[in-house]
Tab-separated table of C-alpha atoms and ligand atoms in Angstrom:
chain	number	residue	atom	x	y	z
P	41	MET	CA	0.000	0.000	0.000
P	42	THR	CA	1.346	3.449	-0.818
P	43	ALA	CA	0.946	6.116	1.829
P	44	HIS	CA	-1.840	7.871	-0.080
P	45	SER	CA	-3.865	4.895	-1.313
P	46	LYS	CA	-7.453	4.955	-0.209
P	47	ILE	CA	-8.643	1.493	0.753
P	48	ASP	CA	-11.930	0.728	-1.016
P	49	TYR	CA	-11.628	-3.076	-1.048
P	50	LEU	CA	-10.781	-5.618	1.656
P	51	VAL	CA	-10.415	-9.337	2.077
P	52	ILE	CA	-11.639	-10.373	5.509
P	53	GLY	CA	-11.110	-13.653	7.313
P	54	ASP	CA	-9.923	-15.042	10.620
P	55	PRO	CA	-7.075	-15.754	10.119
P	56	VAL	CA	-6.293	-13.715	7.012
P	57	ALA	CA	-2.548	-13.001	7.234
P	58	HIS	CA	-1.791	-15.772	4.698
P	59	SER	CA	-4.123	-14.336	2.025
P	60	ARG	CA	-2.594	-13.522	-1.344
P	61	SER	CA	-5.708	-11.695	-2.519
P	62	PRO	CA	-4.279	-8.190	-1.872
P	63	GLN	CA	-1.215	-8.684	-4.076
P	64	MET	CA	-3.333	-10.370	-6.781
P	65	GLN	CA	-6.155	-7.802	-6.785
P	66	ASN	CA	-3.832	-4.802	-6.509
P	67	ALA	CA	-1.999	-6.060	-9.595
P	68	ALA	CA	-5.333	-5.979	-11.457
P	69	PHE	CA	-6.210	-2.485	-10.211
P	70	GLU	CA	-2.739	-1.215	-11.124
P	71	TYR	CA	-3.119	-2.666	-14.611
P	72	TYR	CA	-6.019	-0.222	-15.051
P	73	ASN	CA	-4.170	2.646	-13.296
P	74	MET	CA	-6.574	2.451	-10.377
P	75	GLY	CA	-3.905	2.471	-7.661
P	76	ARG	CA	-3.619	-0.168	-4.954
P	77	PRO	CA	-6.966	0.117	-3.178
P	78	TYR	CA	-7.127	-3.443	-1.710
P	79	ASP	CA	-5.968	-4.594	1.728
P	80	LYS	CA	-6.615	-7.420	4.209
P	81	LEU	CA	-8.271	-7.237	7.602
P	82	ARG	CA	-8.767	-9.840	10.289
P	83	VAL	CA	-12.343	-9.643	11.503
P	84	ASP	CA	-13.492	-11.445	14.631
P	85	PRO	CA	-16.579	-13.473	13.575
P	86	ALA	CA	-18.469	-12.025	16.584
P	87	ARG	CA	-18.077	-8.559	15.013
P	88	ILE	CA	-19.252	-9.366	11.485
P	89	GLY	CA	-22.363	-7.144	11.910
P	90	GLU	CA	-20.182	-4.186	12.841
P	91	PHE	CA	-18.006	-4.893	9.836
P	92	ALA	CA	-21.055	-5.000	7.523
P	93	ALA	CA	-22.124	-1.562	8.796
P	94	TYR	CA	-18.614	-0.226	8.161
P	95	ALA	CA	-18.562	-1.713	4.651
P	96	ARG	CA	-21.885	-0.037	3.739
P	97	GLU	CA	-20.398	3.368	4.551
P	98	HIS	CA	-16.799	3.090	3.488
P	99	LEU	CA	-16.080	0.296	0.997
P	100	LYS	CA	-16.783	-0.642	-2.641
P	101	GLY	CA	-16.018	-4.350	-2.431
P	102	VAL	CA	-15.067	-7.181	-0.084
P	103	ASN	CA	-13.795	-10.727	-0.415
P	104	LEU	CA	-14.651	-13.093	2.397
P	105	THR	CA	-12.839	-16.203	3.467
P	106	VAL	CA	-13.194	-18.689	6.320
P	107	PRO	CA	-15.203	-18.338	8.590
P	108	HIS	CA	-17.155	-15.391	7.172
P	109	LYS	CA	-18.722	-16.773	3.992
P	110	GLN	CA	-21.867	-17.996	5.743
P	111	ILE	CA	-22.169	-15.678	8.726
P	112	ILE	CA	-22.297	-12.562	6.539
P	113	ILE	CA	-25.560	-13.697	4.907
P	114	PRO	CA	-28.065	-12.093	7.357
P	115	PHE	CA	-26.438	-8.705	6.676
P	116	VAL	CA	-26.551	-8.908	2.864
P	117	ASP	CA	-29.332	-7.010	1.027
P	118	GLU	CA	-29.415	-9.173	-2.075
P	119	LEU	CA	-27.854	-12.559	-2.870
P	120	SER	CA	-26.952	-13.711	-6.403
P	121	PRO	CA	-28.617	-16.984	-7.459
P	122	GLN	CA	-25.311	-18.850	-6.969
P	123	SER	CA	-24.682	-17.499	-3.490
P	124	ALA	CA	-28.287	-18.147	-2.462
P	125	ALA	CA	-28.084	-21.759	-3.664
P	126	CYS	CA	-24.819	-22.603	-1.927
P	127	GLN	CA	-25.502	-20.249	1.029
P	128	SER	CA	-22.028	-18.817	0.712
P	129	VAL	CA	-20.807	-15.312	-0.079
P	130	ASN	CA	-17.158	-14.767	-0.993
P	131	THR	CA	-17.686	-11.412	-2.733
P	132	LEU	CA	-19.615	-8.306	-1.707
P	133	LYS	CA	-20.232	-5.364	-3.993
P	134	ILE	CA	-21.379	-2.199	-2.246
P	135	VAL	CA	-23.543	0.250	-4.186
P	136	ASP	CA	-25.317	3.203	-2.521
P	137	GLY	CA	-24.865	1.629	0.906
P	138	LYS	CA	-26.369	-1.706	-0.111
P	139	LEU	CA	-24.543	-5.027	0.132
P	140	TYR	CA	-24.847	-7.358	-2.862
P	141	GLY	CA	-23.535	-10.895	-2.257
P	142	TYR	CA	-21.943	-13.193	-4.836
P	143	SER	CA	-20.121	-16.519	-4.855
P	144	THR	CA	-17.246	-16.743	-7.338
P	145	ASP	CA	-15.788	-19.999	-5.973
P	146	GLY	CA	-17.635	-21.976	-8.660
P	147	ALA	CA	-16.158	-19.776	-11.377
P	148	GLY	CA	-12.795	-20.511	-9.758
P	149	ILE	CA	-13.261	-24.254	-10.205
P	150	SER	CA	-14.504	-24.020	-13.802
P	151	GLY	CA	-11.708	-21.638	-14.754
P	152	ALA	CA	-9.019	-23.761	-13.113
P	153	ILE	CA	-10.122	-26.997	-14.777
P	154	ARG	CA	-10.315	-25.263	-18.160
P	155	GLU	CA	-6.927	-23.593	-17.742
P	156	ASN	CA	-5.076	-26.574	-16.250
P	157	PHE	CA	-6.556	-29.444	-18.227
P	158	GLY	CA	-8.226	-27.786	-21.232
P	159	ALA	CA	-11.467	-29.413	-20.118
P	160	ALA	CA	-15.006	-28.203	-19.546
P	161	LEU	CA	-16.892	-29.636	-16.560
P	162	LYS	CA	-19.794	-30.636	-18.771
P	163	GLY	CA	-19.958	-34.393	-19.266
P	164	LEU	CA	-17.163	-35.223	-16.798
P	165	HIS	CA	-17.330	-37.968	-14.185
P	166	VAL	CA	-16.022	-36.336	-11.020
P	167	LEU	CA	-14.906	-37.703	-7.663
P	168	MET	CA	-14.805	-34.867	-5.154
P	169	LEU	CA	-13.076	-35.253	-1.774
P	170	GLY	CA	-14.576	-33.020	0.922
P	171	ALA	CA	-17.949	-31.516	1.786
P	172	GLY	CA	-16.938	-28.229	3.448
P	173	GLY	CA	-17.186	-24.679	2.167
P	174	ALA	CA	-15.017	-25.057	-0.930
P	175	ALA	CA	-16.663	-28.369	-1.809
P	176	ASN	CA	-20.146	-26.847	-1.498
P	177	ALA	CA	-19.413	-24.180	-4.094
P	178	ALA	CA	-17.723	-26.714	-6.374
P	179	ALA	CA	-20.584	-29.219	-6.154
P	180	PHE	CA	-23.132	-26.614	-7.263
P	181	GLU	CA	-20.883	-25.537	-10.123
P	182	LEU	CA	-20.501	-29.170	-11.246
P	183	VAL	CA	-24.253	-29.739	-11.457
P	184	TRP	CA	-24.887	-26.329	-13.047
P	185	GLN	CA	-22.260	-27.129	-15.677
P	186	GLN	CA	-23.845	-30.556	-16.197
P	187	SER	CA	-21.033	-32.884	-15.203
P	188	ALA	CA	-22.063	-36.468	-15.990
P	189	SER	CA	-21.683	-37.681	-12.419
P	190	LEU	CA	-20.512	-36.431	-9.045
P	191	THR	CA	-19.385	-38.684	-6.198
P	192	ILE	CA	-18.885	-36.758	-2.952
P	193	ALA	CA	-16.515	-38.513	-0.535
P	194	ASN	CA	-16.190	-37.085	2.953
P	195	ARG	CA	-14.844	-38.161	6.347
P	196	THR	CA	-18.176	-37.162	7.934
P	197	VAL	CA	-20.501	-38.995	5.598
P	198	ASP	CA	-23.611	-37.115	6.829
P	199	LYS	CA	-22.173	-33.913	5.394
P	200	ALA	CA	-21.563	-35.600	2.045
P	201	GLU	CA	-25.147	-36.889	2.063
P	202	ASN	CA	-26.584	-33.469	2.914
P	203	LEU	CA	-24.597	-31.827	0.157
P	204	ALA	CA	-25.612	-34.527	-2.321
P	205	ARG	CA	-29.282	-33.912	-1.441
P	206	LYS	CA	-28.936	-30.147	-1.849
P	207	VAL	CA	-27.208	-30.243	-5.231
P	208	SER	CA	-29.465	-33.004	-6.548
P	209	GLY	CA	-32.252	-30.433	-6.336
P	210	CYS	CA	-30.477	-28.315	-8.997
P	211	SER	CA	-29.180	-31.199	-11.098
P	212	GLN	CA	-30.037	-31.305	-14.782
P	213	GLY	CA	-28.912	-34.874	-15.326
P	214	THR	CA	-25.805	-35.119	-13.127
P	215	ALA	CA	-25.941	-38.360	-11.124
P	216	VAL	CA	-24.957	-37.437	-7.553
P	217	GLU	CA	-23.930	-39.842	-4.784
P	218	ALA	CA	-22.288	-39.599	-1.374
P	219	ILE	CA	-19.726	-42.005	0.064
P	220	SER	CA	-17.448	-42.201	3.067
P	221	LEU	CA	-13.814	-41.243	2.588
P	222	THR	CA	-12.912	-44.503	4.341
P	223	ASP	CA	-15.085	-46.766	2.154
P	224	THR	CA	-12.296	-48.243	0.028
P	225	THR	CA	-14.583	-50.269	-2.240
P	226	ALA	CA	-16.739	-47.260	-3.082
P	227	LEU	CA	-13.634	-45.111	-3.578
P	228	LYS	CA	-12.118	-47.700	-5.913
P	229	ASN	CA	-15.278	-47.755	-8.031
P	230	ALA	CA	-15.455	-43.981	-8.133
P	231	ILE	CA	-11.788	-43.584	-9.107
P	232	ALA	CA	-12.047	-46.234	-11.795
P	233	LYS	CA	-14.816	-44.328	-13.573
P	234	ALA	CA	-13.699	-40.745	-12.825
P	235	ASP	CA	-12.264	-38.301	-15.357
P	236	LEU	CA	-11.406	-35.839	-12.620
P	237	LEU	CA	-10.418	-36.124	-8.969
P	238	LEU	CA	-11.080	-32.878	-7.093
P	239	GLN	CA	-9.310	-32.682	-3.721
P	240	LEU	CA	-11.219	-30.107	-1.667
P	241	THR	CA	-10.579	-31.174	1.908
P	242	SER	CA	-8.256	-29.028	3.988
P	243	LEU	CA	-5.739	-31.894	4.228
P	244	GLY	CA	-2.402	-30.776	2.825
P	245	LEU	CA	-2.539	-27.262	4.262
P	246	HIS	CA	-0.015	-28.372	6.875
P	247	LYS	CA	3.223	-29.968	5.726
P	248	ASP	CA	2.830	-33.179	7.793
P	249	ASP	CA	-0.827	-33.810	6.826
P	250	PRO	CA	-1.536	-37.312	5.540
P	251	ALA	CA	-3.019	-37.798	2.059
P	252	PRO	CA	-6.848	-37.843	2.093
P	253	ILE	CA	-6.983	-41.267	0.372
P	254	ASP	CA	-4.736	-44.288	-0.064
P	255	LEU	CA	-2.459	-43.101	-2.867
P	256	THR	CA	-2.160	-46.536	-4.463
P	257	LEU	CA	-5.775	-45.983	-5.628
P	258	LEU	CA	-4.417	-43.520	-8.189
P	259	GLU	CA	-2.913	-46.470	-10.035
P	260	LEU	CA	-6.414	-47.678	-10.954
P	261	ASN	CA	-7.068	-45.096	-13.672
P	262	GLU	CA	-4.394	-43.909	-16.078
P	263	ASN	CA	-6.755	-41.293	-17.544
P	264	LEU	CA	-7.459	-39.552	-14.255
P	265	LYS	CA	-6.858	-35.791	-13.985
P	266	VAL	CA	-5.960	-34.746	-10.438
P	267	PHE	CA	-6.741	-31.304	-9.036
P	268	ASP	CA	-5.810	-30.330	-5.483
P	269	ALA	CA	-7.180	-27.034	-4.139
P	270	ILE	CA	-4.166	-26.673	-1.829
P	271	TYR	CA	-1.553	-24.490	-3.473
P	272	HIS	CA	1.669	-26.246	-2.690
P	273	PRO	CA	2.810	-29.751	-3.704
P	274	THR	CA	0.830	-32.197	-1.569
P	275	PRO	CA	1.578	-35.940	-1.357
P	276	LEU	CA	-1.483	-36.503	-3.599
P	277	LEU	CA	-0.139	-34.187	-6.309
P	278	GLN	CA	3.371	-35.597	-6.037
P	279	ARG	CA	2.122	-39.171	-6.437
P	280	ALA	CA	-0.099	-38.195	-9.374
P	281	GLN	CA	2.886	-36.570	-11.077
P	282	GLN	CA	5.072	-39.638	-10.463
P	283	LEU	CA	2.401	-41.738	-12.168
P	284	GLY	CA	2.351	-39.361	-15.141
P	285	LEU	CA	-1.220	-38.187	-14.491
P	286	PRO	CA	-2.138	-34.606	-15.362
P	287	ALA	CA	-2.059	-32.816	-11.995
P	288	ALA	CA	-2.605	-29.240	-10.863
P	289	ASP	CA	-2.614	-27.335	-7.584
P	290	GLY	CA	-5.176	-24.732	-6.511
P	291	SER	CA	-3.426	-21.570	-7.759
P	292	GLU	CA	-5.625	-21.143	-10.826
P	293	MET	CA	-8.757	-21.618	-8.717
P	294	LEU	CA	-7.753	-18.588	-6.655
P	295	ILE	CA	-6.870	-16.612	-9.774
P	296	PHE	CA	-10.226	-17.295	-11.447
P	297	GLN	CA	-12.350	-16.667	-8.361
P	298	GLY	CA	-10.461	-13.403	-7.857
P	299	ALA	CA	-10.853	-12.489	-11.521
P	300	ALA	CA	-14.613	-12.987	-11.276
P	301	SER	CA	-14.726	-10.742	-8.161
P	302	PHE	CA	-12.714	-8.041	-9.939
P	303	GLU	CA	-15.120	-8.104	-12.896
P	304	ILE	CA	-18.145	-7.850	-10.581
P	305	TRP	CA	-16.677	-4.786	-8.864
P	306	THR	CA	-15.274	-2.911	-11.824
P	307	GLY	CA	-17.108	-4.168	-14.909
P	308	LYS	CA	-13.644	-4.454	-16.502
P	309	LYS	CA	-12.100	-7.582	-17.942
P	310	ALA	CA	-9.785	-9.136	-15.355
P	311	PRO	CA	-6.122	-8.998	-16.469
P	312	LEU	CA	-5.346	-12.652	-15.716
P	313	ASP	CA	-1.605	-12.543	-16.389
P	314	ALA	CA	-1.097	-9.486	-14.193
P	315	MET	CA	-3.121	-11.201	-11.454
P	316	ARG	CA	-1.015	-14.360	-11.786
P	317	ARG	CA	2.179	-12.334	-11.435
P	318	GLY	CA	0.752	-10.541	-8.403
P	319	PHE	CA	-0.350	-13.818	-6.855
P	320	LYS	CA	3.147	-15.324	-7.196
P	321	GLN	CA	5.004	-12.370	-5.672
P	322	ASP	CA	6.599	-13.062	-2.309
P	323	GLN	CA	4.447	-11.666	0.445
U	476	ATR	P1	-12.993	-25.373	3.387
U	476	ATR	O1	-13.653	-24.025	3.378
U	476	ATR	O2	-11.517	-25.337	3.070
U	476	ATR	O3	-13.734	-26.350	2.549
U	476	ATR	P2	-14.130	-26.567	5.749
U	476	ATR	O4	-15.466	-26.037	5.367
U	476	ATR	O5	-13.687	-26.479	7.162
U	476	ATR	O6	-12.998	-25.842	4.898
U	476	ATR	O7	-14.066	-28.087	5.251
U	476	ATR	C1	-12.941	-28.876	5.488
U	476	ATR	C2	-13.095	-30.197	4.726
U	476	ATR	O8	-11.880	-30.958	4.936
U	476	ATR	C3	-14.240	-31.072	5.201
U	476	ATR	O9	-14.689	-31.853	4.130
U	476	ATR	C4	-13.525	-31.941	6.258
U	476	ATR	O10	-14.152	-33.174	6.530
U	476	ATR	P3	-15.300	-33.267	7.678
U	476	ATR	O11	-16.544	-32.728	7.057
U	476	ATR	O12	-15.391	-34.700	7.999
U	476	ATR	O13	-14.803	-32.419	8.823
U	476	ATR	C5	-12.214	-32.194	5.579
U	476	ATR	N1	-11.173	-32.582	6.521
U	476	ATR	C6	-10.549	-31.772	7.414
U	476	ATR	N2	-9.654	-32.485	8.128
U	476	ATR	C7	-9.723	-33.767	7.688
U	476	ATR	C8	-9.042	-34.982	8.035
U	476	ATR	N3	-8.099	-35.016	8.991
U	476	ATR	N4	-9.375	-36.101	7.353
U	476	ATR	C9	-10.312	-36.087	6.394
U	476	ATR	N5	-10.986	-34.971	6.016
U	476	ATR	C10	-10.701	-33.827	6.659
């Protein structure tokens, strides 16, 4: 931030220190000679109402990360169809003191799969690991984009079942099922038929985390594409690469969700390469 920049945009979370959104979004604003108006702020979840009141008065846009994506909802004036469906807001646009809520996490998934694998989600058989916030947004995007099938595997199987029920309501032909992350037979079947493995659990965030599944299962399908939302080399990604499978980390997902936020705020085309360079800068 330069001394004279006015901050019109914030990413909020708790914690938020690790966020690369400021460097990525400021690169996009600078590309259009709009200064560096974006910063990060840790907001205690108990004070989200106070923050919403502040945003109405003083900000043009906000990104929200864990744990704010759901708890902001009662304070939002209008939700986009996507954010209403997945009950998650990662982007606020503020116009005339009103808060408009959007979810660009789905656009992040679509963009990342297109960019990394040259593939559309339509028609794909997908095995998704996880049923938390990121997985919720992805599951809705997969059914909206008409993936052929979606198997949701989660440690807490109830959460996978709930998510499967919710997205089935919007499905236009995607076959949705829920399984336990520890059900090896079901996992084997799902991997054997999958075109894409989407790793959306938080495992891998910490260096000594175990892999979410038995990595020998990757040997069952030589056509499998492996995407891991974590953005450093996890054991899953390393094993996939050793086996010669197409594999990608979560960087492009963050770029594309950020690009969609930038376009919502400014109406300008997101400068993807500038955002990528910003994202990769050392913090
Ligand atoms: P995010 O916003 O990153 O999706 P989240 O909503 O907290 O974060 O969801 C975390 C996901 O990682 C969940 O699917 C969680 O599984 P549970 O629903 O069973 O909690 C999964 N996860 C976290 N730690 C895990 C572990 N040690 N083993 C397996 N799955 C784990």
